Structure formats: structure tokens, C-alpha cells
Short mmCIF file of C-alpha atoms in Angstrom, two decimals:
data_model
loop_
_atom_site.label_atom_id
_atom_site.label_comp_id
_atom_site.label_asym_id
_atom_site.label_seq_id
_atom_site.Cartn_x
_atom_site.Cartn_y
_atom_site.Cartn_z
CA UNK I 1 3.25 -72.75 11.49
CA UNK I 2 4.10 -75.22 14.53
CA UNK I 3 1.08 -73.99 16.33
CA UNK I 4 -0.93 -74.82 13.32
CA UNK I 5 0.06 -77.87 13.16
CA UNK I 6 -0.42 -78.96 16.83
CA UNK I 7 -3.35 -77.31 16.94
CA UNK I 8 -4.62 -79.80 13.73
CA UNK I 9 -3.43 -82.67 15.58
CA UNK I 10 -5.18 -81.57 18.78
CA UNK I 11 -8.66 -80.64 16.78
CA UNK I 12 -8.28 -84.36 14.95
CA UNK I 13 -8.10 -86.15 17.91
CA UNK I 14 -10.90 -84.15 19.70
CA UNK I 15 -13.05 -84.85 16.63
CA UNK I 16 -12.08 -88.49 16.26
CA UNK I 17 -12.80 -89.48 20.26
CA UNK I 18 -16.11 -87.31 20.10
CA UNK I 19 -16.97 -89.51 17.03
CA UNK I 20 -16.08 -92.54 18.89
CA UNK I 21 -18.02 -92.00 21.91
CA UNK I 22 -21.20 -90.95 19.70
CA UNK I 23 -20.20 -94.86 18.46
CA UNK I 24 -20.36 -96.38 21.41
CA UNK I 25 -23.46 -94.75 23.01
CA UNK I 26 -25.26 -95.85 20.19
CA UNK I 27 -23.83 -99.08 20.25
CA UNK I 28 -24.49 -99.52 23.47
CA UNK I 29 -28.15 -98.44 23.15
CA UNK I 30 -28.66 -100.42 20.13
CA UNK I 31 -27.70 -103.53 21.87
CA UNK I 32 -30.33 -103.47 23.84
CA UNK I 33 -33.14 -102.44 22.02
CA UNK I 34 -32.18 -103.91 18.20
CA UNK I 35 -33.67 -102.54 14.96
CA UNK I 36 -35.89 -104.54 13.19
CA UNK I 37 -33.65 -104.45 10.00
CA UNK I 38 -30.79 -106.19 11.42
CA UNK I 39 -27.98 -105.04 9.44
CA UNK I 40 -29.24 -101.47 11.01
CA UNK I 41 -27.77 -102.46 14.44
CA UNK I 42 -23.89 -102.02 12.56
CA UNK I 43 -24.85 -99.18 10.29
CA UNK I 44 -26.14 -96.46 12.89
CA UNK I 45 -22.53 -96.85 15.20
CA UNK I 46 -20.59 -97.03 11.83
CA UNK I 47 -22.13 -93.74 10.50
CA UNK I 48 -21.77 -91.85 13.72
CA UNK I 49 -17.76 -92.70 13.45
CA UNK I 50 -17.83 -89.56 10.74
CA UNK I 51 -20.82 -88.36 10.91
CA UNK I 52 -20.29 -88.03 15.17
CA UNK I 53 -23.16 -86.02 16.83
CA UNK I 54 -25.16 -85.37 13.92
CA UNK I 55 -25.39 -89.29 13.64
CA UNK I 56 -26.33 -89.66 17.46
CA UNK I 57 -29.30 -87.02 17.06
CA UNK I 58 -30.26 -88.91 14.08
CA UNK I 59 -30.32 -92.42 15.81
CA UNK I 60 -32.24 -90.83 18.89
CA UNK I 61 -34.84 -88.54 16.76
CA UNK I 62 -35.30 -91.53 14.30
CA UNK I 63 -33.24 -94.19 14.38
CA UNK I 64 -35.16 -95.65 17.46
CA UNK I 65 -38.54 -95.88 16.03
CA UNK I 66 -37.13 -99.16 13.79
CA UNK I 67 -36.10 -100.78 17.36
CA UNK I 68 -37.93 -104.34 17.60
CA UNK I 69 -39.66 -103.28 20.73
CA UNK I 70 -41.23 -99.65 19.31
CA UNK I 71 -44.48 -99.13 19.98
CA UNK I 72 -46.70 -98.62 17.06
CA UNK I 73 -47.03 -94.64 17.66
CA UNK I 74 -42.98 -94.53 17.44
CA UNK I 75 -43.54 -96.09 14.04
CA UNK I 76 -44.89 -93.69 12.05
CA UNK I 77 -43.06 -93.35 8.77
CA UNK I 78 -40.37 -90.78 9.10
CA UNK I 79 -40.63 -87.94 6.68
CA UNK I 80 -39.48 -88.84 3.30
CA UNK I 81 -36.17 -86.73 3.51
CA UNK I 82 -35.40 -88.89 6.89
CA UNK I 83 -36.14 -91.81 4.87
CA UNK I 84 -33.27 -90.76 1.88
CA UNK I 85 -30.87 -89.91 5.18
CA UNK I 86 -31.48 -93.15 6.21
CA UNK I 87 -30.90 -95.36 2.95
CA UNK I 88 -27.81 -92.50 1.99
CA UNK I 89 -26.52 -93.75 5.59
CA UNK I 90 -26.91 -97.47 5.02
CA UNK I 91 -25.37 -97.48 1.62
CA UNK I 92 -22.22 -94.75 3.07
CA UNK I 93 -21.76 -97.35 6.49
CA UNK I 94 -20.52 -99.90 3.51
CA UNK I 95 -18.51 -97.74 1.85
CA UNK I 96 -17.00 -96.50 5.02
CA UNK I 97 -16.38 -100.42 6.13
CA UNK I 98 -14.36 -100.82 2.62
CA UNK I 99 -12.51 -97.61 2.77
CA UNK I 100 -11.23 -97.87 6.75
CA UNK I 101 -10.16 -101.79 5.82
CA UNK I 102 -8.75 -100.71 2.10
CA UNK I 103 -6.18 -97.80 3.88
CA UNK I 104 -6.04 -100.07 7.05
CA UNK I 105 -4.46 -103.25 4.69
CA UNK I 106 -2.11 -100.16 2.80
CA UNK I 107 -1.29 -99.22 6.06
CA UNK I 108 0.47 -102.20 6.80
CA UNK I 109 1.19 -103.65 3.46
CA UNK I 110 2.35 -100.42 1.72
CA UNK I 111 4.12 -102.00 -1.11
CA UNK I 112 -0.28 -103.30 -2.26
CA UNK I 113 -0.38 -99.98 -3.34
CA UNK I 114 1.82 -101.13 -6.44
CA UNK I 115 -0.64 -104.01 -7.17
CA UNK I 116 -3.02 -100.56 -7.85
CA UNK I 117 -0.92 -98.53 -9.93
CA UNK I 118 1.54 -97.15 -7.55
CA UNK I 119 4.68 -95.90 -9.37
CA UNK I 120 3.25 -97.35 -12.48
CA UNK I 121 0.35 -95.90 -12.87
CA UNK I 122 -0.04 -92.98 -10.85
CA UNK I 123 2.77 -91.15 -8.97
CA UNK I 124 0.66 -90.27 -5.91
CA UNK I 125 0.24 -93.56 -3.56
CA UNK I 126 -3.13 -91.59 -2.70
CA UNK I 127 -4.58 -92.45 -5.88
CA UNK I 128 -3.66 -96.51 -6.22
CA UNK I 129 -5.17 -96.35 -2.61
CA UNK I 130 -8.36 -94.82 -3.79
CA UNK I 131 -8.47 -97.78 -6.20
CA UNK I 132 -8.76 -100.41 -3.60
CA UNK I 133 -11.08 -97.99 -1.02
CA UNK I 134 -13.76 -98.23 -4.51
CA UNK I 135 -13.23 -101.69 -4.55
CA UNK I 136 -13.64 -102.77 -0.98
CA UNK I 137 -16.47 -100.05 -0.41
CA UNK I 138 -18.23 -101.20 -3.19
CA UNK I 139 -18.08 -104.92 -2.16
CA UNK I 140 -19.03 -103.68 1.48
CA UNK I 141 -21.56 -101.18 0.58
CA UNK I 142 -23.24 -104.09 -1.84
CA UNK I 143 -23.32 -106.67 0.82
CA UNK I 144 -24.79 -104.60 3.41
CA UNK I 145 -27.62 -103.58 0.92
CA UNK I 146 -27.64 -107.40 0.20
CA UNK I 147 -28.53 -108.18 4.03
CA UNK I 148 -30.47 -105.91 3.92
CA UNK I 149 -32.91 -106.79 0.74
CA UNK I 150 -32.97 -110.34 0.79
CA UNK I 151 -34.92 -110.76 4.40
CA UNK I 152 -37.15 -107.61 3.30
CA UNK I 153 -38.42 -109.05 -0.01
CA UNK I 154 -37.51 -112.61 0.45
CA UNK I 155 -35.26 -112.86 -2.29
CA UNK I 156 -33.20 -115.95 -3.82
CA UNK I 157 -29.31 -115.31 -3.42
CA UNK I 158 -29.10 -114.40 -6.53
CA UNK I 159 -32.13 -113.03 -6.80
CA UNK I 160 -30.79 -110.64 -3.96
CA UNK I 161 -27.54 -109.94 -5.30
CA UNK I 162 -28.89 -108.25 -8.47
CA UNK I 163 -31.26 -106.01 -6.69
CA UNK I 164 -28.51 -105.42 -4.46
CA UNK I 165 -26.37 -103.80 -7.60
CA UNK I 166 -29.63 -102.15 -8.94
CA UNK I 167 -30.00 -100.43 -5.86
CA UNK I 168 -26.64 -99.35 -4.32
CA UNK I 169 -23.98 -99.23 -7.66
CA UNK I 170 -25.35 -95.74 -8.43
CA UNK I 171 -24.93 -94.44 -4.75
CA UNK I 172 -21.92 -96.03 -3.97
CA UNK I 173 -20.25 -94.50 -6.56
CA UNK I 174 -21.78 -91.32 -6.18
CA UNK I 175 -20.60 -91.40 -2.27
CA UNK I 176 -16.95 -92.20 -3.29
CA UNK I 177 -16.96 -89.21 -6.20
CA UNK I 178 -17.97 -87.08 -3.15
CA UNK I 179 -15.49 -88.64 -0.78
CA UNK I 180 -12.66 -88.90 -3.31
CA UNK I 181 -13.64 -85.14 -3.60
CA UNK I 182 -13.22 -83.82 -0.43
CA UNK I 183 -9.97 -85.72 0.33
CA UNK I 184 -8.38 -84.59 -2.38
CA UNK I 185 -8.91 -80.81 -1.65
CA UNK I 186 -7.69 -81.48 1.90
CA UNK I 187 -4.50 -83.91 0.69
CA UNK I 188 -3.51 -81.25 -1.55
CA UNK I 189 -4.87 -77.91 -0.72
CA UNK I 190 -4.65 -78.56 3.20
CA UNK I 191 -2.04 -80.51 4.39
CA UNK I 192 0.45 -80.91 1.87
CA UNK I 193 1.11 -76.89 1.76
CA UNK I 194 0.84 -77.12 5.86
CA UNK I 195 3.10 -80.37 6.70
CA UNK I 196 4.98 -80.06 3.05
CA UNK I 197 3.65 -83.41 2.16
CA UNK I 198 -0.22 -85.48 1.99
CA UNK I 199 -1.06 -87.06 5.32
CA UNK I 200 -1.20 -91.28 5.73
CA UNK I 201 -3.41 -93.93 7.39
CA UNK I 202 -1.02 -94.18 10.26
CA UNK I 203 -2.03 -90.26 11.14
CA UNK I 204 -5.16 -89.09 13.06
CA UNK I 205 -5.03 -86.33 10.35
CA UNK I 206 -5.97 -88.44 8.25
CA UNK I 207 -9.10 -89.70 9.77
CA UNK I 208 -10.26 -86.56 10.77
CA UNK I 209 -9.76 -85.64 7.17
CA UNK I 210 -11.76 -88.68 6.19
CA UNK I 211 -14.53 -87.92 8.36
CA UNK I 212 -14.99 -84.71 6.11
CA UNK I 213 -14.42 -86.66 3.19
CA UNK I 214 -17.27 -89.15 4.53
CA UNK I 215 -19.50 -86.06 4.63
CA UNK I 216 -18.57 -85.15 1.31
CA UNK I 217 -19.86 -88.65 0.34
CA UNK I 218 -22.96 -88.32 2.15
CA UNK I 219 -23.86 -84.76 0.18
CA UNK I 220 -23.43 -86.11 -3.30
CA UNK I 221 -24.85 -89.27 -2.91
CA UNK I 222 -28.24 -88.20 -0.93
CA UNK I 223 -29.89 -86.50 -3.93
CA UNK I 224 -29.31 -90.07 -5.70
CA UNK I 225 -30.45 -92.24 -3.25
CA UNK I 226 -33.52 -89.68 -3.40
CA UNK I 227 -33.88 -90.57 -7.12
CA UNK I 228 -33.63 -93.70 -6.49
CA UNK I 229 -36.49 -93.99 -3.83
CA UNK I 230 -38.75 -92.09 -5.89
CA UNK I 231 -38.07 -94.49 -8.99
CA UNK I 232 -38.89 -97.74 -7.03
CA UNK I 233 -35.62 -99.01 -7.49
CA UNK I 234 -34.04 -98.54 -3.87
CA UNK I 235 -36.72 -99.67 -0.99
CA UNK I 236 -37.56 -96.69 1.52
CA UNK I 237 -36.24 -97.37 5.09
#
């Protein structure tokens, strides 16, 4: 059981520095050849944080042909399942923004958790959490939808922040379902049975589980954000 347990420390901290050096390449590259949608230039290194090299072939195979300085052959529209992989990623970078801040403010206020029906409410501290990760990451997710609407269509303010809801509340949600999903199954299936009780903020355990649970997010939201593309109601990118 020991060796288990090192060895799911060692694998989480492998996974997470992989993931952050996929960040920073494409950071790095990013900053010097921009994306003409600028809220792009965050949501590419955010993405790659969980989604690690799979992001970083993305950006490379796709993500480059929205630089500023693409030719016009590197422009082509990407294949419409790209396209959904690239709106599914915009709208999870948000929700991964409000979820790493929510558990990162619990992490160091613990007692918030009562404000969101800790002891009161729900006996599990993991579920008042998940109450503030929605809210944050559906604040984030809106205003990064928000930036990225309004200098697309030239939208009012408020103008922008209804289309904004229109096109990211079902997605959003749909990404946290997933995310709230996959979590749970490794909070309770995983690690409480392993290390006799669910892993915290303060643990790379956790953030290698929430890189799954990111994924998670990503598979049960993509079919919507399809939907939504197809409907007119969520722009391609």
C-alpha cells in the first residue's frame, strides 16, 4: 500500500510538471506570434495545464493558423470537429480559471467552505467547494466568452454580455457535470479507499486528479458546444 501511494505522488507530479512545461512552450511561442482572437493567447497555455501534450499538438497542428502573422494558406478553416475542440477549449480555459482560484481561496480560507454549505449543508467540504468552483468557473468561463464576442461581432456591453450567457451557460455547465463527475469517482472510489480519506488543494494529488476531472469536462461538454455551433448560437472558432 506505501508503494502505491508513493508511486501516486511520484506519477502526479510527473504529470503536473509535463503539463506545465507543455504551458510554457506554448506560452512562450504564443508570445511571439499572438492569435488574432486575443483572449486565445491565455486559453491555449491554460488548456494545456490539464489537457498537457494533447493541448501542445493541438496548438501546433491548429492553434497556429489563428496567429496574427499566418499566412493565408495556414488559414484555411480547420475541420469542423477542430472547430468544436476549439470553442469546448475556450469555454473549459474559464472554467478551469474559476475552479483553480475557487479551491486556491478554500485552500487558504478553509472555514469559506461554511459560507457554501459546509457542515450545514453538506457533510463533505468537497461538495460546498464544488459550489464556489460553479460559481467562479461560470463567471470566468462567461467573461472569457465575453472578450471574446464583443470584438468579433462588435457588440454593446450589454449587448455582449447576453450573447455571452446564450452561448457558454449550456457548456459551462455541461463541463462542470463532467468535471464534478470524474472527481467524484476519484475522491471517493480512488483515494479515499487508498489514503483512508479524499485528497485537498494543498496536495499534487489533487491536481493531477483535477486534470482528469478537466478531461472529464472536456468529453461532456464537446458534443454541446457541437450543438451549439450547428444551431448558430455559439460562433465557430
Amino acid at each position: 500500500m506505501h508503494d502505491a501511494i508513493q508511486w501516486l505522488h511520484l506519477l502526479a507530479l510527473g504529470s503536473l510538471g509535463l503539463a506545465s512545461l507543455c504551458a510554457a512552450v506554448i506560452f512562450a511561442h504564443i508570445n511571439g506570434h499572438p492569435q488574432r482572437m486575443g483572449i486565445m493567447d491565455a486559453v491555449w497555455p491554460i488548456c494545456a495545464l490539464f489537457g498537457s501534450v494533447l493541448v501542445l499538438i493541438a496548438y501546433f497542428c491548429y492553434g497556429v493558423r489563428d496567429a496574427e502573422d499566418a499566412t493565408e494558406a495556414e488559414r484555411e478553416p480547420a475541420p469542423f470537429p477542430v472547430m468544436v475542440a476549439k470553442g469546448t477549449l475556450h469555454c473549459g480555459s474559464g472554467c478551469a480559471v474559476g475552479d483553480i482560484v475557487a479551491e486556491t481561496l478554500l485552500l487558504i480560507f478553509p472555514a469559506a467552505a461554511t459560507w457554501f454549505g459546509w457542515h450545514w449543508l453538506f457533510q463533505e467540504k468537497l461538495f460546498a467547494a464544488w459550489v464556489l468552483d460553479f460559481i467562479l468557473a461560470y463567471a470566468a468561463g462567461i467573461a472569457f466568452q465575453y472578450f471574446s464576442i464583443v470584438p468579433m461581432k462588435k457588440l454593446s456591453p450589454r449587448e455582449g454580455i447576453v450573447a455571452a450567457l446564450k452561448a457558454d451557460s449550456l457548456s459551462l455547465t455541461a463541463w462542470q457535470l463532467g468535471m464534478y463527475g470524474v472527481m467524484a469517482l476519484l475522491q471517493f472510489e480512488v483515494f479515499k479507499p487508498l489514503l483512508h480519506a479524499p485528497v485537498s488543494a494543498g496536495m499534487p494529488e489533487f491536481w493531477f486528479a483535477m486534470q482528469w476531472a478537466m478531461i472529464g469536462g472536456f468529453i461532456t461538454s464537446y458534443p454541446v458546444n457541437a450543438w451549439l455551433i450547428r444551431a448558430g448560437i455559439k460562433a465557430a472558432m
